[in-house]
Short mmCIF file of N, CA and C in Angstrom, two decimals:
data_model
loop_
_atom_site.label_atom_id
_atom_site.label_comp_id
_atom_site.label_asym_id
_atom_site.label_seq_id
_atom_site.Cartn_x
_atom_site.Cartn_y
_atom_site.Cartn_z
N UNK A 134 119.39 135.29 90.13
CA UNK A 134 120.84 135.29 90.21
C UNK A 134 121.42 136.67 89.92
N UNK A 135 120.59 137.42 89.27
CA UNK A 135 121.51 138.74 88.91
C UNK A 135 120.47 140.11 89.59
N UNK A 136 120.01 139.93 90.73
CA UNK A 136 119.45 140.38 91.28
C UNK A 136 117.62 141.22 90.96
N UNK A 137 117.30 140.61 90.09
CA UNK A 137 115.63 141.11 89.29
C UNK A 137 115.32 140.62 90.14
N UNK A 138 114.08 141.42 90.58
CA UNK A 138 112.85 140.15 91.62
C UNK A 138 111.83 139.56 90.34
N UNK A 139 111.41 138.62 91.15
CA UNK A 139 110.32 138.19 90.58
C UNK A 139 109.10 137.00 91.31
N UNK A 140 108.08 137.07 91.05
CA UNK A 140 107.34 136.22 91.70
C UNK A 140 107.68 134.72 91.75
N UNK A 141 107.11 134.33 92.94
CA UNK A 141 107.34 132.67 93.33
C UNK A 141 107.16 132.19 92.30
N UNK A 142 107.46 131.26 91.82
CA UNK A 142 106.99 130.13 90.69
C UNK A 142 107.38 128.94 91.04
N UNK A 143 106.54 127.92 90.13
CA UNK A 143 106.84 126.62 90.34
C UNK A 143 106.87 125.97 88.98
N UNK A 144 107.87 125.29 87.97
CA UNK A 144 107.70 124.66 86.71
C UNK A 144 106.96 123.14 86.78
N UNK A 145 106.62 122.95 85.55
CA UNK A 145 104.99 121.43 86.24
C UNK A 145 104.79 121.19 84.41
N UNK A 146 105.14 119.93 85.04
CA UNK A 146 104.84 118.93 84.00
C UNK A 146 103.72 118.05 83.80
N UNK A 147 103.46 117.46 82.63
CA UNK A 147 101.85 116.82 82.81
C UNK A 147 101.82 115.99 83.87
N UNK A 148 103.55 115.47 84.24
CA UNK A 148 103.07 113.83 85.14
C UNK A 148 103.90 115.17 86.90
N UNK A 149 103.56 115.84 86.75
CA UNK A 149 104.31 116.40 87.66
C UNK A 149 102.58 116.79 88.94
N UNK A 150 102.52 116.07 90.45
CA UNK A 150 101.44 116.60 90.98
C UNK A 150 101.07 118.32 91.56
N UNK A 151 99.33 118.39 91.25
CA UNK A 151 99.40 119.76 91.25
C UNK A 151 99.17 120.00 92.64
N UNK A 152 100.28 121.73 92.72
CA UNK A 152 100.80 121.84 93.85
C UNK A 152 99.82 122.48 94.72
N UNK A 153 98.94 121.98 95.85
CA UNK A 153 97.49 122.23 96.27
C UNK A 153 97.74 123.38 97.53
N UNK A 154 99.03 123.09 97.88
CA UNK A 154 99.26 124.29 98.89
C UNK A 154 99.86 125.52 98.59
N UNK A 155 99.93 125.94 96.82
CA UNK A 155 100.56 127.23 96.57
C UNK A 155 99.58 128.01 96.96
N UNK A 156 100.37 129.10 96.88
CA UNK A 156 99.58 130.41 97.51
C UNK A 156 98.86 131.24 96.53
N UNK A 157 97.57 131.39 96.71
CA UNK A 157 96.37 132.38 95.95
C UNK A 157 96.33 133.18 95.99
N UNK A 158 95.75 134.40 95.20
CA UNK A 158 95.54 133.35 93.61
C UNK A 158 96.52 133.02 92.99
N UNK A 159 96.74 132.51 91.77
CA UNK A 159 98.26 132.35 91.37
C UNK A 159 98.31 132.71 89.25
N UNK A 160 98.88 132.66 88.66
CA UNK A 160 99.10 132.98 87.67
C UNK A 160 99.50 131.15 87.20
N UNK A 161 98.60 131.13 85.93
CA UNK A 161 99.23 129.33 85.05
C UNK A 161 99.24 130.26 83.52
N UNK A 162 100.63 129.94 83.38
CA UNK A 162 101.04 130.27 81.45
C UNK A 162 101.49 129.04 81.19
N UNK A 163 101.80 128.99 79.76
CA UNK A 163 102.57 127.69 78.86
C UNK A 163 103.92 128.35 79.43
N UNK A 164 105.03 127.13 79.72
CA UNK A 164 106.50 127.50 79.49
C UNK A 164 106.66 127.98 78.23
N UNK A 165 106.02 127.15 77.60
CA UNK A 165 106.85 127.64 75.69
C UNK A 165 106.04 128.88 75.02
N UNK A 166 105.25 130.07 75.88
CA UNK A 166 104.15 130.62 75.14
C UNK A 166 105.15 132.03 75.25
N UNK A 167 104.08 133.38 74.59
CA UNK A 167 104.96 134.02 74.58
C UNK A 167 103.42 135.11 74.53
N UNK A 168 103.67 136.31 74.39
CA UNK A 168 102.54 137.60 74.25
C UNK A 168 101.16 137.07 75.43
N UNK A 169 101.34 136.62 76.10
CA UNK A 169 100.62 136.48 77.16
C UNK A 169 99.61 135.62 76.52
N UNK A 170 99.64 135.04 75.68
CA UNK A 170 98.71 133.92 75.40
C UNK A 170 99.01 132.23 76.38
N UNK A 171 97.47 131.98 76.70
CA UNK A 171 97.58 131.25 77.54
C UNK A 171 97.77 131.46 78.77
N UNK A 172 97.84 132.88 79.27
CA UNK A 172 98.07 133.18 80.87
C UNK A 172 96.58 133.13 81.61
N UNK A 173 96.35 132.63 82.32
CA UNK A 173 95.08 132.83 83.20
C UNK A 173 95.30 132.63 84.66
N UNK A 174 94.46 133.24 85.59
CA UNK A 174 94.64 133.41 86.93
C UNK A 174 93.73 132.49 87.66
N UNK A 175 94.31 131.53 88.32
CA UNK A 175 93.46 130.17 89.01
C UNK A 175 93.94 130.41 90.08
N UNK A 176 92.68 129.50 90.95
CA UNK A 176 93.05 129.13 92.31
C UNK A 176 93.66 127.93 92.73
N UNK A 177 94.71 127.77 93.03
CA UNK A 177 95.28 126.17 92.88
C UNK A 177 94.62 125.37 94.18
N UNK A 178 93.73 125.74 95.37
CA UNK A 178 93.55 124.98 96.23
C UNK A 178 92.29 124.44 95.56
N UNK A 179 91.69 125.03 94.34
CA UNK A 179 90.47 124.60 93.69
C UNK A 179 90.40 123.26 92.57
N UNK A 180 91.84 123.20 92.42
CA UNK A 180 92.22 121.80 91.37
C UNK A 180 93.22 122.22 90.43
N UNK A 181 93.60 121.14 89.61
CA UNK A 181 94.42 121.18 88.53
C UNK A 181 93.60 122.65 87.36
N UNK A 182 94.36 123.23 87.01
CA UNK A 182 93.87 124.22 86.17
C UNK A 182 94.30 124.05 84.26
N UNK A 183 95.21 122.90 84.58
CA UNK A 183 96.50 122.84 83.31
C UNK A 183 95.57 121.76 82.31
N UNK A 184 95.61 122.25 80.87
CA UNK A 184 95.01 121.77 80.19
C UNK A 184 96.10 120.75 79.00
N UNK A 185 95.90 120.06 78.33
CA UNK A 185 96.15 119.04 77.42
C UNK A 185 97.28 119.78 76.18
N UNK A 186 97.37 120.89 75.91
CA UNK A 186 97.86 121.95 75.23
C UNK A 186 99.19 122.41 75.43
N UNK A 187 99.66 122.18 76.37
CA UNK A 187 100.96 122.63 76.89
C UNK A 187 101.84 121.15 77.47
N UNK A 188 102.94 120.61 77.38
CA UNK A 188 103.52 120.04 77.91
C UNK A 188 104.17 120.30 79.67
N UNK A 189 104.80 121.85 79.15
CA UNK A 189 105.26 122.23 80.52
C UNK A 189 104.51 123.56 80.83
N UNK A 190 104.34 123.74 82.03
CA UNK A 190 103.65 125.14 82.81
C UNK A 190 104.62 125.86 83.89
N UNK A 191 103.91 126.85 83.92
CA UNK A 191 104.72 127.87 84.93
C UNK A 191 103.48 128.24 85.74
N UNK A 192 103.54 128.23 87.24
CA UNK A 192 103.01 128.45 88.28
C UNK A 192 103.49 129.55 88.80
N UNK A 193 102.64 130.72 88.91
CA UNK A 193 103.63 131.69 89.77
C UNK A 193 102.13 132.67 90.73
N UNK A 194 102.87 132.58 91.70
CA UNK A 194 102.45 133.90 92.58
C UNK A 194 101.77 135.14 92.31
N UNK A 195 100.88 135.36 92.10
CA UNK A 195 100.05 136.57 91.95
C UNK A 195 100.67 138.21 92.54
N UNK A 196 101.20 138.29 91.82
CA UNK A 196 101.20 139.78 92.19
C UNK A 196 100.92 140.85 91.67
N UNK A 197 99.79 142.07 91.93
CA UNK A 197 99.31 142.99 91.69
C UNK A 197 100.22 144.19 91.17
N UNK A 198 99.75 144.99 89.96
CA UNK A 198 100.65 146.12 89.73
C UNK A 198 100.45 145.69 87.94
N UNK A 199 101.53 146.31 87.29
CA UNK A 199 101.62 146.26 86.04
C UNK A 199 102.25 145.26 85.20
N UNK A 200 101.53 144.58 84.09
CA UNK A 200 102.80 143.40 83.88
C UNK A 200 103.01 143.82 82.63
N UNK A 201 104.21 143.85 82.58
CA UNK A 201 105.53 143.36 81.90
C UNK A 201 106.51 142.47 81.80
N UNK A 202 106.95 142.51 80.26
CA UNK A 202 107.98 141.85 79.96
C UNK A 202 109.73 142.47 79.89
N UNK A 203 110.32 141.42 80.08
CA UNK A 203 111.87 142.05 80.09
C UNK A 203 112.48 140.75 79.67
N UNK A 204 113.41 141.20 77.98
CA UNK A 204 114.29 140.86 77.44
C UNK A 204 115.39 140.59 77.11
N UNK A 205 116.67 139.77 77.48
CA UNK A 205 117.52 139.86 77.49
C UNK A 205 118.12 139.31 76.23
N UNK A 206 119.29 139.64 75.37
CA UNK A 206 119.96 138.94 74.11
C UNK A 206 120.93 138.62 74.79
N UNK A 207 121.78 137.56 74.71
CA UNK A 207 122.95 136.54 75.26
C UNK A 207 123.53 136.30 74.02
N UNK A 208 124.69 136.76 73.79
CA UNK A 208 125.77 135.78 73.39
C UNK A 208 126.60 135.42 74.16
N UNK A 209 127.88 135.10 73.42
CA UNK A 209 128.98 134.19 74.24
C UNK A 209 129.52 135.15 75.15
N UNK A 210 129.50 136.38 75.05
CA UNK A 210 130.72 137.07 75.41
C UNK A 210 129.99 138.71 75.72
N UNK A 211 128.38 138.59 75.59
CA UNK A 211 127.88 140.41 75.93
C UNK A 211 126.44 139.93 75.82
N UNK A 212 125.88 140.74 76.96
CA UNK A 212 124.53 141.20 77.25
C UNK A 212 123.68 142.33 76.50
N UNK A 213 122.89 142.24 75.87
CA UNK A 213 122.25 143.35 75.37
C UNK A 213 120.86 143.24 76.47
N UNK A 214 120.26 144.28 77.27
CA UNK A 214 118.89 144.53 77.98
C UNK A 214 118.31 145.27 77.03
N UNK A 215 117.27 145.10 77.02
CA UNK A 215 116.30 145.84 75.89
C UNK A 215 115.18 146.34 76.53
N UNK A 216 114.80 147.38 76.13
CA UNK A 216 113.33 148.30 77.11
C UNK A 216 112.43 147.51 77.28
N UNK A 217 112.34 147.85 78.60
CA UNK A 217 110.89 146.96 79.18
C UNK A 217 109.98 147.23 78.62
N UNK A 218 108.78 146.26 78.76
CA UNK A 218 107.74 146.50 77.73
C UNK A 218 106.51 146.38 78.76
N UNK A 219 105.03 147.14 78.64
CA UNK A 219 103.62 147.21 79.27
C UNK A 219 103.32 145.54 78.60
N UNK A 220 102.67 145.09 79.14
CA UNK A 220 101.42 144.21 78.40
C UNK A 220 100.00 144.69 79.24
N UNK A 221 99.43 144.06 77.85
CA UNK A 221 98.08 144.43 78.05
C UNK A 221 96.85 143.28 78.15
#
């Protein structure tokens, strides 16, 4: 909405079916995780990848290059952006 790109994704729930025609390879994290724990790179035409541990998941599109994170603070009334960050 505020013009960032970002890779395809798909949100997936335990009772939610896994999506066999996304496009490979793809990226599976926890919705609720954070420091890249829990991110691993599956093939979704190969099966369900999502384990017992997470309620909700994020499915996204593989894309090559550097990853990072980007932060935003929200209040009612002002945006703070905060420096992008490397992960490793």
């Amino acid at each position: 909405a505020e013009g960032v790109p970002m890779p395809r994704g798909v949100r997936l729930t335990a009772s939610d079916p896994w999506p066999a025609t996304f496009p490979s390879p793809a990226v599976l994290k926890p919705n609720d995780g954070c420091g890249s724990q829990g991110v691993r790179l599956v093939d979704p035409a190969a099966g369900d990848a999502r384990t017992n541990d997470h309620a909700v998941w994020r499915l996204e599109q593989f894309t090559p290059g550097t990853a990072v994170s980007l932060l935003v603070l929200l209040g009612p009334t002002t945006r703070v952006p905060l420096m992008p960050c490397y992960q490793t």
